[in-house]
Tab-separated table of C-alpha atoms in Angstrom:
chain	number	residue	atom	x	y	z
A	1453	MET	CA	5.626	-25.924	30.143
A	1454	ILE	CA	3.144	-23.105	29.227
A	1455	SER	CA	0.047	-23.339	31.507
A	1456	GLN	CA	-3.251	-24.278	29.799
A	1457	SER	CA	-4.637	-21.162	31.202
A	1458	LYS	CA	-2.087	-19.086	29.696
A	1459	ILE	CA	-2.324	-20.941	26.437
A	1460	LYS	CA	-5.684	-20.074	26.260
A	1461	LEU	CA	-5.626	-16.589	26.977
A	1462	ILE	CA	-2.801	-16.111	24.568
A	1463	ASN	CA	-4.407	-17.849	21.813
A	1464	SER	CA	-7.648	-15.686	22.647
A	1465	LEU	CA	-5.585	-12.406	21.795
A	1466	SER	CA	-6.098	-13.231	18.091
A	1467	LYS	CA	-9.529	-11.576	18.759
A	1468	LYS	CA	-10.190	-7.936	19.164
A	1469	LYS	CA	-12.743	-8.781	21.803
A	1470	TYR	CA	-10.335	-10.429	24.156
A	1471	ARG	CA	-7.185	-7.987	23.436
A	1472	ASP	CA	-9.624	-4.965	24.635
A	1473	LEU	CA	-10.777	-6.994	27.720
A	1474	ASN	CA	-6.893	-7.975	28.704
A	1475	GLN	CA	-5.438	-4.880	27.358
A	1476	LEU	CA	-2.646	-7.246	25.930
A	1477	PHE	CA	-1.269	-8.273	22.495
A	1478	ILE	CA	1.062	-10.659	20.874
A	1479	ALA	CA	4.446	-9.754	19.146
A	1480	GLU	CA	6.576	-12.799	17.663
A	1481	GLY	CA	9.823	-12.882	16.141
A	1482	GLU	CA	13.495	-11.959	16.908
A	1483	LYS	CA	13.553	-8.708	15.369
A	1484	LEU	CA	10.336	-7.554	16.353
A	1485	VAL	CA	10.578	-8.421	19.856
A	1486	GLY	CA	14.122	-7.148	20.170
A	1487	ASP	CA	12.791	-3.849	18.732
A	1488	ILE	CA	9.894	-3.856	21.428
A	1489	VAL	CA	12.296	-4.574	24.474
A	1490	ASN	CA	14.131	-1.391	23.267
A	1491	SER	CA	10.943	0.734	23.420
A	1492	SER	CA	8.555	2.054	25.899
A	1493	ILE	CA	6.014	-0.904	25.463
A	1494	ASN	CA	5.758	-2.854	28.642
A	1495	ILE	CA	5.850	-6.555	28.404
A	1496	LYS	CA	4.010	-8.728	30.725
A	1497	TRP	CA	5.385	-12.359	29.569
A	1498	ILE	CA	8.195	-13.603	27.228
A	1499	PHE	CA	8.120	-17.189	26.371
A	1500	ALA	CA	11.675	-18.154	24.554
A	1501	THR	CA	14.153	-20.740	23.847
A	1502	LYS	CA	17.202	-20.936	26.079
A	1503	ASN	CA	19.350	-19.486	23.522
A	1504	TRP	CA	17.442	-16.403	23.030
A	1505	ILE	CA	17.044	-15.773	26.789
A	1506	ASP	CA	20.877	-16.301	27.315
A	1507	ALA	CA	21.387	-13.574	24.596
A	1508	HIS	CA	19.010	-11.002	26.100
A	1509	LYS	CA	19.898	-11.087	29.939
A	1510	GLU	CA	18.796	-7.545	30.304
A	1511	ILE	CA	15.252	-7.822	29.112
A	1512	LYS	CA	12.452	-6.294	31.336
A	1513	ALA	CA	9.025	-8.177	31.600
A	1514	ASP	CA	6.854	-9.148	34.284
A	1515	GLU	CA	7.663	-12.920	33.640
A	1516	ILE	CA	10.173	-14.564	31.508
A	1517	GLN	CA	9.560	-18.236	30.859
A	1518	GLU	CA	12.002	-20.668	28.895
A	1519	CYS	CA	10.405	-23.298	26.586
A	1520	ASP	CA	11.230	-25.220	23.275
A	1521	LEU	CA	10.002	-24.738	20.116
A	1522	ILE	CA	7.113	-27.528	20.519
A	1523	GLN	CA	5.793	-25.600	23.513
A	1524	LEU	CA	6.021	-22.140	21.568
A	1525	LYS	CA	4.004	-23.571	18.600
A	1526	LYS	CA	1.024	-23.715	20.891
A	1527	ILE	CA	0.916	-20.115	21.389
A	1528	SER	CA	2.359	-18.968	18.079
A	1529	GLN	CA	0.152	-17.408	15.559
A	1530	LEU	CA	2.797	-17.741	12.582
A	1531	LYS	CA	2.928	-20.832	10.482
A	1532	ASN	CA	6.671	-21.439	11.857
A	1533	PRO	CA	7.139	-20.637	15.412
A	1534	SER	CA	9.952	-18.126	16.161
A	1535	PRO	CA	12.408	-18.681	19.132
A	1536	VAL	CA	10.454	-15.648	20.980
A	1537	VAL	CA	6.671	-14.668	21.638
A	1538	ALA	CA	5.906	-11.347	23.945
A	1539	ILE	CA	2.889	-10.838	25.355
A	1540	CYS	CA	2.774	-6.982	25.699
A	1541	LYS	CA	0.638	-4.228	27.064
A	1542	ILE	CA	-1.525	-2.138	25.065
A	1543	PRO	CA	-0.475	1.630	25.455
A	1544	SER	CA	-3.022	3.799	26.712
A	1545	ALA	CA	-3.818	7.380	25.859
A	1546	LYS	CA	-3.090	7.857	29.781
A	1547	HIS	CA	0.439	7.265	29.395
A	1548	CYS	CA	0.802	9.838	26.784
A	1549	ASP	CA	1.979	13.297	27.941
A	1550	SER	CA	3.001	15.025	24.955
A	1551	LEU	CA	0.219	14.300	22.401
A	1552	PHE	CA	0.028	18.152	21.457
A	1553	GLY	CA	3.605	18.595	21.705
A	1554	GLU	CA	6.222	20.084	19.121
A	1555	ASN	CA	5.625	17.337	16.389
A	1556	LEU	CA	3.268	16.170	13.810
A	1557	THR	CA	0.608	13.819	14.625
A	1558	ILE	CA	-1.544	11.555	12.379
A	1559	ALA	CA	-5.191	11.207	12.794
A	1560	LEU	CA	-6.975	8.023	11.459
A	1561	ASP	CA	-10.717	8.507	10.860
A	1562	ASP	CA	-12.048	5.172	10.502
A	1563	ILE	CA	-9.490	3.491	8.252
A	1564	GLN	CA	-10.561	-0.202	7.498
A	1565	ASP	CA	-8.045	-2.173	5.884
A	1566	PRO	CA	-5.435	-3.579	8.393
A	1567	GLY	CA	-2.865	-3.518	5.269
A	1568	ASN	CA	-3.203	0.342	5.106
A	1569	LEU	CA	-2.769	0.766	8.791
A	1570	GLY	CA	0.485	-1.345	8.883
A	1571	THR	CA	1.698	0.790	6.237
A	1572	ILE	CA	0.776	4.212	7.572
A	1573	ILE	CA	2.432	2.863	11.001
A	1574	ARG	CA	5.837	2.227	8.911
A	1575	LEU	CA	5.295	5.782	7.218
A	1576	ALA	CA	4.913	7.293	10.593
A	1577	ASP	CA	8.380	5.699	12.009
A	1578	TRP	CA	9.974	6.772	8.744
A	1579	PHE	CA	8.975	10.292	9.091
A	1580	GLY	CA	9.503	10.700	12.679
A	1581	VAL	CA	5.777	10.903	13.950
A	1582	ASP	CA	5.396	9.751	17.227
A	1583	TYR	CA	1.606	9.442	17.825
A	1584	ILE	CA	-1.205	8.014	15.515
A	1585	VAL	CA	-4.607	8.787	17.086
A	1586	CYS	CA	-7.101	6.503	15.758
A	1587	SER	CA	-10.940	6.787	15.942
A	1588	ASN	CA	-12.723	4.030	17.823
A	1589	ASN	CA	-13.905	2.494	14.512
A	1590	THR	CA	-10.261	2.376	12.964
A	1591	ALA	CA	-9.034	-1.103	12.447
A	1592	ASP	CA	-6.973	-2.498	15.276
A	1593	ALA	CA	-3.284	-2.105	15.326
A	1594	PHE	CA	-2.923	-4.747	17.765
A	1595	ASN	CA	-4.320	-7.398	15.440
A	1596	PRO	CA	-1.233	-9.967	15.206
A	1597	LYS	CA	-1.094	-9.645	11.681
A	1598	VAL	CA	-1.099	-5.605	11.322
A	1599	VAL	CA	1.609	-6.150	14.535
A	1600	GLN	CA	3.808	-8.376	12.237
A	1601	ALA	CA	3.297	-6.279	9.090
A	1602	THR	CA	4.451	-3.070	10.751
A	1603	MET	CA	8.207	-4.611	10.896
A	1604	GLY	CA	8.934	-3.098	14.338
A	1605	ALA	CA	7.497	0.175	13.559
A	1606	ILE	CA	4.679	-0.383	16.316
A	1607	SER	CA	7.387	-0.441	18.936
A	1608	ARG	CA	8.355	3.006	17.819
A	1609	VAL	CA	5.196	4.903	17.042
A	1610	LYS	CA	2.467	5.204	19.833
A	1611	VAL	CA	-1.098	3.974	18.408
A	1612	ILE	CA	-3.960	5.475	20.617
A	1613	TYR	CA	-7.530	4.851	20.252
A	1614	THR	CA	-10.101	7.479	21.149
A	1615	ASN	CA	-13.132	9.848	20.510
A	1616	LEU	CA	-11.284	11.643	17.283
A	1617	GLU	CA	-13.804	14.158	17.359
A	1618	GLU	CA	-13.290	15.043	20.692
A	1619	PHE	CA	-9.565	14.776	20.280
A	1620	ILE	CA	-9.384	16.914	17.501
A	1621	LYS	CA	-11.475	19.693	19.176
A	1622	GLU	CA	-9.180	19.725	22.128
A	1623	ALA	CA	-6.469	20.307	19.796
A	1624	LYS	CA	-8.031	23.103	18.170
A	1625	SER	CA	-8.655	24.820	21.329
A	1626	GLN	CA	-4.954	24.929	21.689
A	1627	ASN	CA	-4.645	26.456	18.113
A	1628	ILE	CA	-3.220	23.729	16.576
A	1629	ALA	CA	-3.229	23.477	13.026
A	1630	VAL	CA	-5.453	20.529	11.809
A	1631	TYR	CA	-4.839	19.246	8.018
A	1632	GLY	CA	-6.551	16.932	5.733
A	1633	THR	CA	-6.508	16.099	2.010
A	1634	PHE	CA	-9.682	16.787	-0.062
A	1635	LEU	CA	-10.141	17.210	-3.712
A	1636	ASP	CA	-10.956	20.998	-3.394
A	1637	GLY	CA	-8.027	21.834	-1.073
A	1638	THR	CA	-5.063	24.054	-1.897
A	1639	SER	CA	-2.098	22.301	-3.545
A	1640	ILE	CA	0.351	20.733	-0.967
A	1641	TYR	CA	2.990	21.957	-3.095
A	1642	GLU	CA	2.096	25.655	-3.002
A	1643	LYS	CA	0.961	25.422	0.819
A	1644	ARG	CA	3.130	26.842	3.644
A	1645	LEU	CA	3.134	23.441	6.129
A	1646	SER	CA	3.806	23.525	9.626
A	1647	GLY	CA	6.071	20.830	11.450
A	1648	HIS	CA	3.565	21.168	14.400
A	1649	GLY	CA	-0.004	19.746	13.745
A	1650	ILE	CA	-2.563	17.038	12.943
A	1651	ILE	CA	-2.585	15.492	9.901
A	1652	VAL	CA	-6.001	13.738	9.256
A	1653	MET	CA	-6.410	10.791	6.987
A	1654	GLY	CA	-9.878	9.573	5.814
A	1655	ASN	CA	-11.719	6.206	5.431
A	1656	GLU	CA	-11.062	4.392	2.022
A	1657	GLY	CA	-14.200	4.980	0.647
A	1658	LYS	CA	-15.774	7.696	2.180
A	1659	GLY	CA	-12.901	9.788	2.816
A	1660	ILE	CA	-12.878	12.241	5.877
A	1661	SER	CA	-16.365	12.390	7.801
A	1662	PRO	CA	-18.536	15.401	7.652
A	1663	LYS	CA	-18.090	15.969	11.484
A	1664	ILE	CA	-14.411	15.799	11.384
A	1665	GLU	CA	-14.340	17.801	8.107
A	1666	ASN	CA	-15.873	20.993	9.864
A	1667	LEU	CA	-13.001	20.856	12.160
A	1668	ILE	CA	-10.183	20.800	9.445
A	1669	SER	CA	-8.410	24.178	9.561
A	1670	ASP	CA	-6.323	23.512	6.027
A	1671	LYS	CA	-7.604	21.705	3.404
A	1672	LEU	CA	-5.145	20.318	1.449
A	1673	LEU	CA	-5.272	18.730	-2.229
A	1674	ILE	CA	-2.574	16.494	-3.701
A	1675	PRO	CA	-2.669	17.405	-7.435
A	1676	SER	CA	-3.117	14.919	-10.133
A	1677	PHE	CA	-0.747	15.057	-13.233
A	1678	SER	CA	-2.983	12.814	-15.225
A	1679	LEU	CA	-4.285	13.921	-18.687
A	1680	ASN	CA	-7.499	12.367	-17.904
A	1681	GLN	CA	-8.155	13.600	-14.647
A	1682	GLU	CA	-11.813	13.131	-15.090
A	1683	PHE	CA	-11.638	9.609	-15.055
A	1684	SER	CA	-8.501	9.403	-12.634
A	1685	GLU	CA	-9.561	7.793	-9.146
A	1686	SER	CA	-8.408	9.031	-5.734
A	1687	LEU	CA	-5.297	7.589	-4.380
A	1688	ASN	CA	-4.996	5.011	-1.920
A	1689	VAL	CA	-4.879	6.222	1.736
A	1690	SER	CA	-1.725	4.824	2.181
A	1691	THR	CA	0.332	6.465	-0.923
A	1692	ALA	CA	-1.581	9.626	0.016
A	1693	THR	CA	-0.375	9.694	3.433
A	1694	ALA	CA	3.297	9.046	2.172
A	1695	ILE	CA	3.125	11.853	-0.407
A	1696	THR	CA	1.507	13.977	2.521
A	1697	LEU	CA	4.387	13.075	5.173
A	1698	SER	CA	6.923	13.629	2.651
A	1699	GLU	CA	5.771	17.338	1.784
A	1700	PHE	CA	5.459	18.105	5.607
A	1701	ARG	CA	8.875	16.889	6.202
A	1702	ARG	CA	11.012	18.262	3.258
A	1703	ARG	CA	9.991	21.518	4.231
A	1704	ILE	CA	11.691	21.690	7.624
B	888	MET	CA	-26.368	-18.679	-23.990
B	889	ILE	CA	-22.531	-18.435	-23.608
B	890	SER	CA	-21.004	-21.674	-25.485
B	891	GLN	CA	-19.417	-24.119	-23.109
B	892	SER	CA	-16.104	-23.452	-25.056
B	893	LYS	CA	-16.195	-19.807	-24.334
B	894	ILE	CA	-17.045	-20.452	-20.823
B	895	LYS	CA	-14.118	-22.504	-20.189
B	896	LEU	CA	-11.490	-20.491	-22.155
B	897	ILE	CA	-12.770	-17.459	-19.729
B	898	ASN	CA	-12.617	-19.281	-16.572
B	899	SER	CA	-8.853	-20.485	-17.560
B	900	LEU	CA	-7.750	-16.811	-17.726
B	901	SER	CA	-7.678	-16.574	-13.896
B	902	LYS	CA	-4.592	-18.718	-14.665
B	903	LYS	CA	-1.295	-16.881	-15.972
B	904	LYS	CA	-0.539	-19.766	-18.197
B	905	TYR	CA	-3.697	-19.503	-20.133
B	906	ARG	CA	-3.640	-15.650	-20.060
B	907	ASP	CA	-0.256	-15.806	-21.814
B	908	LEU	CA	-1.281	-18.468	-24.366
B	909	ASN	CA	-4.431	-16.472	-25.467
B	910	GLN	CA	-2.934	-13.090	-24.733
B	911	LEU	CA	-6.255	-12.261	-22.973
B	912	PHE	CA	-7.535	-10.895	-19.882
B	913	ILE	CA	-10.782	-10.439	-17.985
B	914	ALA	CA	-12.220	-7.006	-17.026
B	915	GLU	CA	-15.669	-6.844	-14.959
B	916	GLY	CA	-17.833	-4.036	-13.669
B	917	GLU	CA	-19.573	-0.863	-15.379
B	918	LYS	CA	-17.069	1.469	-14.336
B	919	LEU	CA	-13.939	-0.644	-15.297
B	920	VAL	CA	-15.172	-1.761	-18.318
B	921	GLY	CA	-16.588	1.805	-19.230
B	922	ASP	CA	-12.938	3.011	-18.763
B	923	ILE	CA	-11.584	0.231	-20.996
B	924	VAL	CA	-13.994	1.108	-23.932
B	925	ASN	CA	-12.872	4.622	-23.997
B	926	SER	CA	-9.059	3.463	-23.894
B	927	SER	CA	-6.577	2.028	-26.465
B	928	ILE	CA	-7.084	-1.427	-25.243
B	929	ASN	CA	-8.627	-3.619	-27.622
B	930	ILE	CA	-11.830	-5.931	-26.768
B	931	LYS	CA	-12.403	-9.233	-28.171
B	932	TRP	CA	-15.650	-10.351	-26.336
B	933	ILE	CA	-18.258	-8.264	-24.476
B	934	PHE	CA	-21.203	-10.108	-22.722
B	935	ALA	CA	-23.498	-7.821	-21.150
B	936	THR	CA	-27.258	-7.514	-20.220
B	937	LYS	CA	-29.424	-5.768	-22.521
B	938	ASN	CA	-29.661	-2.682	-20.491
B	939	TRP	CA	-25.912	-2.244	-20.549
B	940	ILE	CA	-25.964	-2.854	-24.250
B	941	ASP	CA	-28.605	-0.390	-24.889
B	942	ALA	CA	-26.669	2.351	-23.047
B	943	HIS	CA	-23.641	1.877	-25.041
B	944	LYS	CA	-24.510	1.498	-28.424
B	945	GLU	CA	-20.977	2.784	-29.568
B	946	ILE	CA	-18.679	0.136	-28.342
B	947	LYS	CA	-16.218	-1.380	-30.353
B	948	ALA	CA	-15.659	-5.154	-29.680
B	949	ASP	CA	-14.917	-8.098	-31.924
B	950	GLU	CA	-18.356	-9.498	-30.740
B	951	ILE	CA	-20.989	-8.395	-28.338
B	952	GLN	CA	-23.116	-10.760	-26.949
B	953	GLU	CA	-26.345	-10.453	-24.630
B	954	CYS	CA	-27.100	-12.365	-21.643
B	955	ASP	CA	-28.837	-12.502	-18.288
B	956	LEU	CA	-27.006	-12.223	-14.940
B	957	ILE	CA	-27.495	-16.205	-14.583
B	958	GLN	CA	-25.361	-16.586	-17.463
B	959	LEU	CA	-22.855	-13.984	-16.682
B	960	LYS	CA	-22.417	-15.658	-12.955
B	961	LYS	CA	-20.854	-18.761	-15.140
B	962	ILE	CA	-17.740	-16.458	-16.253
B	963	SER	CA	-17.658	-13.701	-13.526
B	964	GLN	CA	-14.635	-14.107	-10.994
B	965	LEU	CA	-16.585	-11.766	-8.703
B	966	LYS	CA	-18.846	-12.860	-5.957
B	967	ASN	CA	-21.670	-10.943	-7.615
B	968	PRO	CA	-21.705	-10.666	-11.109
B	969	SER	CA	-21.747	-7.558	-12.648
B	970	PRO	CA	-23.816	-6.537	-15.786
B	971	VAL	CA	-20.659	-6.672	-18.065
B	972	VAL	CA	-17.747	-8.784	-18.555
B	973	ALA	CA	-14.966	-7.676	-21.152
B	974	ILE	CA	-12.315	-10.126	-22.568
B	975	CYS	CA	-9.737	-7.837	-23.582
B	976	LYS	CA	-6.425	-8.135	-25.389
B	977	ILE	CA	-3.201	-7.816	-23.443
B	978	PRO	CA	-1.473	-4.952	-24.991
B	979	SER	CA	2.119	-5.909	-26.340
B	980	ALA	CA	5.286	-4.092	-26.532
B	981	LYS	CA	4.923	-4.144	-30.117
B	982	HIS	CA	2.244	-1.442	-30.087
B	983	CYS	CA	4.412	1.085	-28.210
B	984	ASP	CA	6.075	3.581	-30.479
B	985	SER	CA	7.094	5.960	-27.654
B	986	LEU	CA	8.476	4.227	-24.788
B	987	PHE	CA	11.618	6.526	-24.821
B	988	GLY	CA	9.204	9.482	-25.549
B	989	GLU	CA	9.395	13.123	-23.395
B	990	ASN	CA	7.643	11.457	-20.377
B	991	LEU	CA	8.651	9.725	-17.033
B	992	THR	CA	8.449	5.661	-17.464
B	993	ILE	CA	8.259	3.280	-14.331
B	994	ALA	CA	10.549	0.199	-14.665
B	995	LEU	CA	9.630	-2.445	-11.841
B	996	ASP	CA	12.535	-5.000	-11.291
B	997	ASP	CA	10.845	-8.378	-9.928
B	998	ILE	CA	7.683	-6.838	-7.953
B	999	GLN	CA	6.013	-9.615	-6.339
B	1000	ASP	CA	3.080	-8.555	-4.555
B	1001	PRO	CA	-0.008	-8.216	-6.445
B	1002	GLY	CA	-1.386	-5.432	-4.069
B	1003	ASN	CA	1.577	-3.617	-4.638
B	1004	LEU	CA	1.766	-3.745	-8.344
B	1005	GLY	CA	-1.960	-2.673	-8.407
B	1006	THR	CA	-1.145	0.568	-6.289
B	1007	ILE	CA	1.615	1.442	-8.497
B	1008	ILE	CA	-0.665	0.998	-11.599
B	1009	ARG	CA	-3.025	3.612	-9.891
B	1010	LEU	CA	0.061	6.343	-9.008
B	1011	ALA	CA	1.251	6.108	-12.419
B	1012	ASP	CA	-2.281	6.819	-13.602
B	1013	TRP	CA	-2.621	9.775	-10.923
B	1014	PHE	CA	0.806	11.079	-11.863
B	1015	GLY	CA	0.459	10.917	-15.657
B	1016	VAL	CA	3.158	8.246	-16.456
B	1017	ASP	CA	1.825	6.392	-19.876
B	1018	TYR	CA	4.284	3.283	-19.320
B	1019	ILE	CA	5.143	0.739	-16.866
B	1020	VAL	CA	7.810	-1.515	-17.931
B	1021	CYS	CA	8.313	-4.946	-16.235
B	1022	SER	CA	10.678	-7.394	-15.874
B	1023	ASN	CA	9.347	-10.964	-16.944
B	1024	ASN	CA	9.519	-11.948	-13.016
B	1025	THR	CA	7.238	-8.878	-12.038
B	1026	ALA	CA	3.741	-9.996	-10.751
B	1027	ASP	CA	0.987	-10.237	-13.591
B	1028	ALA	CA	-0.985	-7.005	-14.073
B	1029	PHE	CA	-3.708	-8.947	-15.829
B	1030	ASN	CA	-4.584	-11.068	-13.137
B	1031	PRO	CA	-8.203	-10.448	-12.372
B	1032	LYS	CA	-7.799	-9.273	-8.736
B	1033	VAL	CA	-4.947	-6.804	-9.856
B	1034	VAL	CA	-7.139	-5.432	-12.908
B	1035	GLN	CA	-9.991	-4.989	-10.512
B	1036	ALA	CA	-7.657	-3.388	-8.065
B	1037	THR	CA	-6.477	-0.636	-10.477
B	1038	MET	CA	-10.083	0.918	-10.514
B	1039	GLY	CA	-9.845	1.587	-14.015
B	1040	ALA	CA	-6.108	2.679	-14.381
B	1041	ILE	CA	-4.919	-0.260	-16.141
B	1042	SER	CA	-7.220	1.282	-19.125
B	1043	ARG	CA	-4.966	4.215	-19.089
B	1044	VAL	CA	-1.401	2.974	-18.126
B	1045	LYS	CA	0.063	0.578	-20.549
B	1046	VAL	CA	2.025	-2.212	-18.646
B	1047	ILE	CA	4.450	-4.109	-20.715
B	1048	TYR	CA	6.810	-7.194	-19.960
B	1049	THR	CA	10.119	-7.711	-21.471
B	1050	ASN	CA	13.623	-8.343	-20.534
B	1051	LEU	CA	14.346	-5.298	-18.216
B	1052	GLU	CA	18.175	-5.169	-18.377
B	1053	GLU	CA	17.933	-5.074	-22.272
B	1054	PHE	CA	15.296	-2.410	-22.251
B	1055	ILE	CA	17.352	-0.223	-19.921
B	1056	LYS	CA	20.536	-0.925	-21.994
B	1057	GLU	CA	18.595	0.310	-24.831
B	1058	ALA	CA	17.156	3.662	-23.197
B	1059	LYS	CA	21.073	4.452	-21.973
B	1060	SER	CA	22.313	4.029	-25.379
B	1061	GLN	CA	19.653	6.938	-26.133
B	1062	ASN	CA	20.972	8.893	-23.341
B	1063	ILE	CA	18.181	8.703	-21.093
B	1064	ALA	CA	18.465	9.095	-17.354
B	1065	VAL	CA	17.633	5.934	-15.368
B	1066	TYR	CA	16.867	6.774	-11.604
B	1067	GLY	CA	16.517	4.128	-8.560
B	1068	THR	CA	16.087	4.548	-4.890
B	1069	PHE	CA	18.984	3.482	-2.582
B	1070	LEU	CA	20.163	3.602	0.793
B	1071	ASP	CA	23.276	5.359	-0.328
B	1072	GLY	CA	21.989	7.552	-2.629
B	1073	THR	CA	21.520	11.660	-3.017
B	1074	SER	CA	18.549	13.044	-1.205
B	1075	ILE	CA	15.454	13.145	-3.381
B	1076	TYR	CA	14.706	16.387	-1.945
B	1077	GLU	CA	18.062	18.150	-3.078
B	1078	LYS	CA	18.669	16.384	-6.357
B	1079	ARG	CA	17.771	17.988	-9.757
B	1080	LEU	CA	14.963	15.692	-11.330
B	1081	SER	CA	14.151	15.539	-14.764
B	1082	GLY	CA	10.536	15.118	-16.103
B	1083	HIS	CA	11.947	12.354	-18.967
B	1084	GLY	CA	13.589	9.292	-17.693
B	1085	ILE	CA	13.259	6.240	-16.266
B	1086	ILE	CA	12.238	5.332	-12.402
B	1087	VAL	CA	13.484	1.931	-11.384
B	1088	MET	CA	11.631	0.303	-8.290
B	1089	GLY	CA	13.028	-2.872	-6.946
B	1090	ASN	CA	11.723	-6.085	-5.317
B	1091	GLU	CA	9.929	-5.963	-1.829
B	1092	GLY	CA	12.699	-7.864	-0.443
B	1093	LYS	CA	15.928	-7.707	-2.475
B	1094	GLY	CA	15.689	-3.983	-3.768
B	1095	ILE	CA	16.857	-3.365	-7.280
B	1096	SER	CA	18.965	-6.219	-8.565
B	1097	PRO	CA	22.714	-5.954	-8.829
B	1098	LYS	CA	22.687	-6.120	-12.724
B	1099	ILE	CA	20.150	-3.475	-13.000
B	1100	GLU	CA	21.815	-1.446	-10.267
B	1101	ASN	CA	24.841	-1.156	-12.581
B	1102	LEU	CA	22.562	0.556	-15.252
B	1103	ILE	CA	21.284	3.141	-12.746
B	1104	SER	CA	22.360	6.651	-13.823
B	1105	ASP	CA	21.202	8.630	-10.749
B	1106	LYS	CA	21.060	7.124	-7.191
B	1107	LEU	CA	18.201	8.497	-5.142
B	1108	LEU	CA	17.594	8.309	-1.506
B	1109	ILE	CA	14.210	9.175	0.495
B	1110	PRO	CA	15.512	10.302	3.762
B	1111	SER	CA	14.277	9.071	6.978
B	1112	PHE	CA	13.244	11.482	9.559
B	1113	SER	CA	13.159	8.974	12.493
B	1114	LEU	CA	15.059	9.489	15.562
B	1115	ASN	CA	15.710	6.148	15.594
B	1116	GLN	CA	17.204	5.582	12.320
B	1117	GLU	CA	19.225	2.614	13.228
B	1118	PHE	CA	15.897	0.564	13.771
B	1119	SER	CA	13.906	2.010	11.073
B	1120	GLU	CA	13.105	-0.446	7.994
B	1121	SER	CA	12.960	0.613	4.433
B	1122	LEU	CA	9.615	1.884	2.973
B	1123	ASN	CA	7.136	-0.420	1.362
B	1124	VAL	CA	7.692	-0.480	-2.685
B	1125	SER	CA	4.269	1.215	-3.184
B	1126	THR	CA	4.706	4.201	-0.720
B	1127	ALA	CA	8.442	4.614	-1.968
B	1128	THR	CA	6.986	4.952	-5.488
B	1129	ALA	CA	4.347	7.359	-4.393
B	1130	ILE	CA	6.937	9.779	-2.941
B	1131	THR	CA	9.274	9.510	-5.573
B	1132	LEU	CA	6.384	10.069	-8.380
B	1133	SER	CA	5.578	13.161	-6.277
B	1134	GLU	CA	8.904	14.506	-5.915
B	1135	PHE	CA	9.282	14.162	-9.782
B	1136	ARG	CA	6.304	16.039	-10.694
B	1137	ARG	CA	6.250	18.926	-8.214
B	1138	ARG	CA	9.182	20.198	-9.796
B	1139	ILE	CA	8.099	20.234	-13.334
């Protein structure tokens, strides 16, 4: 039996307030939890069926509790409970020793849509980006829907929330290039791009905020090939991120 | 006053069955309707405030009816009605004379998610693709939510529904290249890409169907740069479309 106090705590984690308070998030499903147990994410509790536990003897968690699907349904956020639910510790910036390392880092300036955030985490995983650094007003990556939508990518890409302006100032003081996409930038197809730097992606409606724009060292443009360029809208932030990451990687 | 029979017909257009039956779709909002009146889409009815009509004397539509916001609310699909609602004719393949012209064409093989479809229409607009040819099982581009999500792109990109297998067979008989992305293709960064051909994008879960795969002339791969490639999932179809279109265009 899962205790009432645990059931109450776990269900509260669907709200950001309680994720922040407890520094915990929920992950469900064999594939996703399988990815997390192979990652650097620390697991506090695992609730799983006997079959799942028997097949995963080597798992590290503070506590592993066997339970049946009827009990799992009480803590599941999904329509059909899976055989395993993991309660995981939210990674913190303190645990990141190489944020200014030799790789690309994505910085998100107030991205609002959880769907875009989930897509960007999957893209970072695909293109081998280790860290996504989010402004404190960016949507929460540890929202159960985002966690599920990343399809395991959240176990491999570290997502950190911090004061983005301070973070980028610190990077600049270490001479790290800071890229961003703008309508008045240099074509991304013509610019020499580094394999080491920060790529800033801006809010869906407002783009990159003025205080962050002041810190950009290299303004990039994704050119439009439309014959009606005066009508053409800007690209959606997740497709712009896809094109930008592809361009940075293809050059290495 | 908008007649009861028109109100009933217009509200029925939120359902695919009635869009198909009447070959009509709804577009709302000053920006979107403004884009449509500048496009090749034919408008059956416009319902708009006096101010909007006075500012748009040159608009062509079978009928233009002045009405106030209280009446517009009866036919609006949005939370807050805009000053103009247009009832437009769905473009048909019969009106397309240059489907095998000198440009790129996107073919969608059973894309299910309306959000992905809207994003792909915006990408086609950005990258100057004139036609999107959809299998009959692809999500409906004339669903009011998709129309609004394309932010005007649907007025510039022609979206056609047809038997995709027959369409691609016809293209092949004219020696037109047919591209598709696969996990066992040639790297898109190394392959010579044409500015003339069909790019097939597959279903979210199943990818490109076997009967269409048999017709692909050039299999492309978007390479992953992940250190954990064995875990990395495939890309979301709209981000894969973004990267593919960017690669085709940057080479021209």
